[in-house]
CSV table of C-alpha atoms in Angstrom, one decimal:
chain,number,residue,atom,x,y,z
W,1,ALA,CA,54.3,15.8,36.0
W,2,GLN,CA,52.1,12.9,36.9
W,3,ARG,CA,53.4,9.5,37.8
W,4,VAL,CA,51.8,6.1,38.6
W,5,THR,CA,53.6,3.4,40.5
W,6,GLN,CA,52.6,-0.2,40.8
W,7,PRO,CA,55.3,-1.8,42.9
W,8,GLU,CA,54.4,-5.4,42.2
W,9,LYS,CA,55.1,-6.8,38.7
W,10,LEU,CA,53.8,-10.2,39.7
W,11,LEU,CA,51.3,-11.3,42.3
W,12,SER,CA,50.1,-14.8,43.0
W,13,VAL,CA,47.1,-15.4,45.3
W,14,PHE,CA,45.2,-18.6,46.1
W,15,LYS,CA,41.6,-18.9,45.0
W,16,GLY,CA,39.3,-17.6,47.8
W,17,ALA,CA,42.0,-15.5,49.4
W,18,PRO,CA,41.9,-11.7,49.5
W,19,VAL,CA,43.6,-9.7,46.7
W,20,GLU,CA,45.2,-6.3,46.9
W,21,LEU,CA,47.0,-4.7,44.0
W,22,LYS,CA,48.9,-1.6,45.0
W,23,CYS,CA,48.9,1.7,43.2
W,24,ASN,CA,50.5,4.9,44.2
W,25,TYR,CA,50.5,8.2,42.3
W,26,SER,CA,52.1,11.6,42.3
W,27,TYR,CA,50.3,14.5,40.8
W,28,SER,CA,50.1,18.1,42.0
W,29,GLY,CA,46.5,18.7,41.1
W,30,SER,CA,43.3,16.8,41.5
W,31,PRO,CA,43.5,13.4,39.8
W,32,GLU,CA,41.0,11.0,38.4
W,33,LEU,CA,42.1,7.4,39.0
W,34,PHE,CA,41.3,4.3,37.0
W,35,TRP,CA,41.9,0.6,37.1
W,36,TYR,CA,42.2,-1.1,33.7
W,37,VAL,CA,42.4,-4.9,33.2
W,38,GLN,CA,43.7,-7.0,30.3
W,39,TYR,CA,42.7,-10.6,30.2
W,40,SER,CA,44.7,-13.1,28.2
W,41,ARG,CA,44.5,-12.3,24.5
W,42,GLN,CA,41.9,-9.5,25.0
W,43,ARG,CA,42.1,-5.8,24.8
W,44,LEU,CA,42.5,-3.4,27.7
W,45,GLN,CA,39.2,-2.6,29.3
W,46,LEU,CA,38.1,-0.3,32.1
W,47,LEU,CA,37.5,-2.1,35.4
W,48,LEU,CA,36.6,0.9,37.6
W,49,ARG,CA,37.1,4.6,38.1
W,50,HIS,CA,37.3,6.2,41.5
W,51,ILE,CA,34.6,8.8,40.8
W,52,SER,CA,31.9,6.2,40.3
W,53,ARG,CA,32.7,4.5,43.6
W,54,GLU,CA,31.3,1.3,42.3
W,55,SER,CA,32.2,-2.3,42.6
W,56,ILE,CA,32.9,-4.3,39.4
W,57,LYS,CA,33.4,-8.1,39.5
W,58,GLY,CA,33.8,-7.8,43.3
W,59,PHE,CA,36.7,-5.3,43.0
W,60,THR,CA,36.7,-2.0,44.8
W,61,ALA,CA,39.3,0.8,45.0
W,62,ASP,CA,39.3,3.7,47.3
W,63,LEU,CA,41.2,6.9,46.6
W,64,ASN,CA,43.4,7.9,49.6
W,65,LYS,CA,44.6,11.4,49.0
W,66,GLY,CA,46.7,11.4,52.2
W,67,GLU,CA,48.7,8.4,51.1
W,68,THR,CA,48.3,9.2,47.4
W,69,SER,CA,47.1,5.6,46.8
W,70,PHE,CA,44.4,3.8,44.9
W,71,HIS,CA,44.8,0.2,45.8
W,72,LEU,CA,42.5,-2.4,44.1
W,73,LYS,CA,41.0,-5.0,46.4
W,74,LYS,CA,38.8,-8.0,46.3
W,75,PRO,CA,37.9,-10.1,49.3
W,76,PHE,CA,37.8,-13.5,47.6
W,77,ALA,CA,39.9,-14.1,44.5
W,78,GLN,CA,38.5,-16.2,41.7
W,79,GLU,CA,40.4,-18.0,39.0
W,80,GLU,CA,38.9,-15.7,36.3
W,81,ASP,CA,40.6,-12.8,38.0
W,82,SER,CA,43.9,-13.8,36.6
W,83,ALA,CA,45.0,-11.0,34.3
W,84,MET,CA,47.2,-7.9,33.9
W,85,TYR,CA,46.0,-4.9,35.9
W,86,TYR,CA,47.0,-1.3,35.2
W,87,CYS,CA,46.4,1.6,37.4
W,88,ALA,CA,46.0,4.9,35.5
W,89,LEU,CA,45.7,8.6,36.3
W,90,SER,CA,44.1,11.5,34.4
W,91,PRO,CA,43.9,15.1,35.5
W,92,LEU,CA,40.4,15.8,36.8
W,93,GLY,CA,38.6,17.9,34.3
W,94,GLY,CA,41.6,18.0,32.1
W,95,ASN,CA,42.4,16.6,28.7
W,96,GLU,CA,41.8,13.0,29.8
W,97,LYS,CA,45.3,12.0,28.9
W,98,LEU,CA,46.0,8.8,30.8
W,99,THR,CA,49.3,8.0,32.5
W,100,PHE,CA,49.6,4.3,33.2
W,101,GLY,CA,51.5,2.4,35.8
W,102,THR,CA,53.7,-0.5,34.7
W,103,GLY,CA,51.1,-3.1,35.5
W,104,THR,CA,50.7,-6.0,37.9
W,105,ARG,CA,50.2,-9.5,36.6
W,106,LEU,CA,47.8,-11.3,38.9
W,107,THR,CA,47.7,-15.1,38.9
W,108,ILE,CA,45.1,-16.9,40.9
W,109,ILE,CA,46.3,-20.3,42.1
W,110,PRO,CA,43.5,-22.9,42.0
E,1,GLY,CA,28.5,-0.5,22.9
E,2,ALA,CA,31.7,1.7,22.8
E,3,VAL,CA,33.7,-0.6,20.5
E,4,VAL,CA,37.0,0.4,19.0
E,5,SER,CA,38.6,-1.5,16.1
E,6,GLN,CA,42.0,-1.4,14.6
E,7,HIS,CA,43.2,-2.4,11.2
E,8,PRO,CA,45.4,-4.3,10.5
E,9,SER,CA,45.8,-6.5,13.5
E,10,ARG,CA,49.4,-7.3,12.4
E,11,VAL,CA,51.6,-6.1,9.7
E,12,ILE,CA,55.1,-6.8,8.5
E,13,CYS,CA,56.9,-4.2,6.4
E,14,LYS,CA,60.4,-3.6,5.1
E,15,SER,CA,62.8,-1.0,6.4
E,16,GLY,CA,62.3,2.3,4.7
E,17,THR,CA,58.6,1.8,3.9
E,18,SER,CA,55.6,3.4,5.5
E,19,VAL,CA,52.7,1.7,7.1
E,20,LYS,CA,49.3,3.0,8.0
E,21,ILE,CA,47.2,1.8,11.0
E,22,GLU,CA,43.6,2.7,11.3
E,23,CYS,CA,41.6,3.2,14.5
E,24,ARG,CA,37.8,3.4,14.3
E,25,SER,CA,35.1,4.0,16.8
E,26,LEU,CA,32.3,1.7,15.6
E,27,ASP,CA,29.3,2.8,17.5
E,28,PHE,CA,30.1,6.2,18.9
E,29,GLN,CA,31.7,9.5,17.9
E,30,ALA,CA,35.1,10.2,19.2
E,31,THR,CA,36.5,13.8,19.1
E,32,THR,CA,39.6,12.6,20.9
E,33,MET,CA,41.6,9.4,20.2
E,34,PHE,CA,44.9,8.4,21.7
E,35,TRP,CA,47.8,6.4,20.3
E,36,TYR,CA,49.9,4.2,22.6
E,37,ARG,CA,52.9,2.0,22.1
E,38,GLN,CA,53.6,-1.1,24.2
E,39,PHE,CA,56.8,-2.9,24.3
E,40,PRO,CA,56.9,-6.6,25.4
E,41,LYS,CA,56.0,-7.0,29.0
E,42,GLN,CA,55.9,-3.3,29.5
E,43,SER,CA,53.2,-0.7,30.1
E,44,LEU,CA,51.5,1.5,27.6
E,45,MET,CA,53.3,4.6,26.6
E,46,LEU,CA,51.2,7.5,25.3
E,47,MET,CA,52.5,8.7,21.9
E,48,ALA,CA,50.0,11.3,21.0
E,49,THR,CA,46.5,12.7,21.4
E,50,SER,CA,44.6,12.8,18.2
E,51,ASN,CA,41.9,15.5,17.9
E,52,GLU,CA,39.3,15.6,15.1
E,53,GLY,CA,39.8,18.4,12.8
E,54,SER,CA,43.1,19.7,14.3
E,55,LYS,CA,46.7,18.7,14.7
E,56,ALA,CA,47.6,15.9,17.0
E,57,THR,CA,49.4,16.6,20.3
E,58,TYR,CA,52.6,14.6,20.6
E,59,GLU,CA,54.3,13.5,23.8
E,60,GLN,CA,57.8,14.5,24.5
E,61,GLY,CA,60.3,12.5,22.6
E,62,VAL,CA,57.9,11.3,19.9
E,63,GLU,CA,58.8,12.4,16.4
E,64,LYS,CA,55.8,14.0,14.8
E,65,ASP,CA,57.3,13.6,11.3
E,66,LYS,CA,57.8,10.0,11.8
E,67,PHE,CA,54.5,9.1,13.4
E,68,LEU,CA,51.9,11.0,11.3
E,69,ILE,CA,48.5,11.2,12.8
E,70,ASN,CA,45.4,12.2,10.9
E,71,HIS,CA,41.9,12.4,12.6
E,72,ALA,CA,39.7,13.4,9.7
E,73,SER,CA,36.4,12.3,11.0
E,74,LEU,CA,34.7,11.6,14.3
E,75,THR,CA,35.1,7.9,13.9
E,76,LEU,CA,38.5,7.5,12.3
E,77,SER,CA,42.1,8.3,13.3
E,78,THR,CA,45.1,7.0,11.4
E,79,LEU,CA,48.7,6.5,12.5
E,80,THR,CA,51.3,6.3,9.7
E,81,VAL,CA,54.8,5.1,10.6
E,82,THR,CA,57.0,6.7,8.0
E,83,SER,CA,60.4,5.3,6.8
E,84,ALA,CA,60.0,2.5,9.3
E,85,HIS,CA,63.0,1.0,11.0
E,86,PRO,CA,63.3,-2.3,12.9
E,87,GLU,CA,63.3,-0.3,16.2
E,88,ASP,CA,59.8,0.8,15.3
E,89,SER,CA,58.6,-2.8,15.7
E,90,SER,CA,56.1,-2.7,18.5
E,91,PHE,CA,52.5,-3.1,19.5
E,92,TYR,CA,50.5,0.0,18.7
E,93,ILE,CA,47.2,0.5,20.5
E,94,CYS,CA,44.6,3.2,20.0
E,95,SER,CA,41.8,4.3,22.3
E,96,ALA,CA,38.9,6.7,22.0
E,97,ARG,CA,36.7,8.8,24.2
E,98,VAL,CA,33.0,9.1,23.6
E,99,THR,CA,32.4,12.7,22.6
E,100,GLY,CA,30.6,14.5,25.4
E,101,GLY,CA,30.8,11.4,27.5
E,102,PRO,CA,32.7,10.3,30.7
E,103,PRO,CA,36.5,10.5,30.5
E,104,GLU,CA,37.2,6.8,30.3
E,105,GLN,CA,38.9,5.5,27.2
E,106,TYR,CA,37.9,2.5,25.1
E,107,PHE,CA,40.7,0.6,23.7
E,108,GLY,CA,41.3,-1.1,20.4
E,109,PRO,CA,42.8,-4.6,20.1
E,110,GLY,CA,46.2,-3.3,19.0
E,111,THR,CA,48.3,-3.7,15.9
E,112,ARG,CA,51.5,-5.7,15.9
E,113,LEU,CA,54.1,-4.0,13.6
E,114,THR,CA,57.2,-5.9,12.6
E,115,VAL,CA,59.8,-4.1,10.5
E,116,THR,CA,62.3,-6.3,8.8
């Protein structure tokens, strides 16, 4: 069985400060990890996936297989980053069924 | 591109009635769509995987006779909540994958169901 844990339900960070949203997973096979974001009154949208190794809106996330983590980071928080963030896992090359973490609500303090 | 719509956005129905929610991929074909349920301030819970032209795959604990899924075309999946009860009140969200594309899912805006 696969599981995604986001230990922080709420996270408040001052504008300009670094942000780190934690995500840990458990899965016996090779996982594909994603971060999805949901801005206020908007639908869930993909922020980034580990395979692409890209930076979106200044966010990056590195898959650490040793620590089974996929933390989301941004060096300088912006007010528009305030949103709900979900970490999700899918079996690599599998049926693309996503297992979501419980989410972290990020609030950027001006 | 890759837009998913849902209809209706919100619906109120009486106990014992059935309600149908549509999920459409507007600008791409989706062999596979997914149906989620989200309770207030909680994460998304996958209910079922909808496959075009075949039976849906339900997650453990989800009643297939209560939540009927039909995926009759490459752009449309429907979820019918049958004999609805107040405890079925929730936010239902669908997502779709681009056929032959990368594994990320594109989400619809959700449907708020209230059963009175």
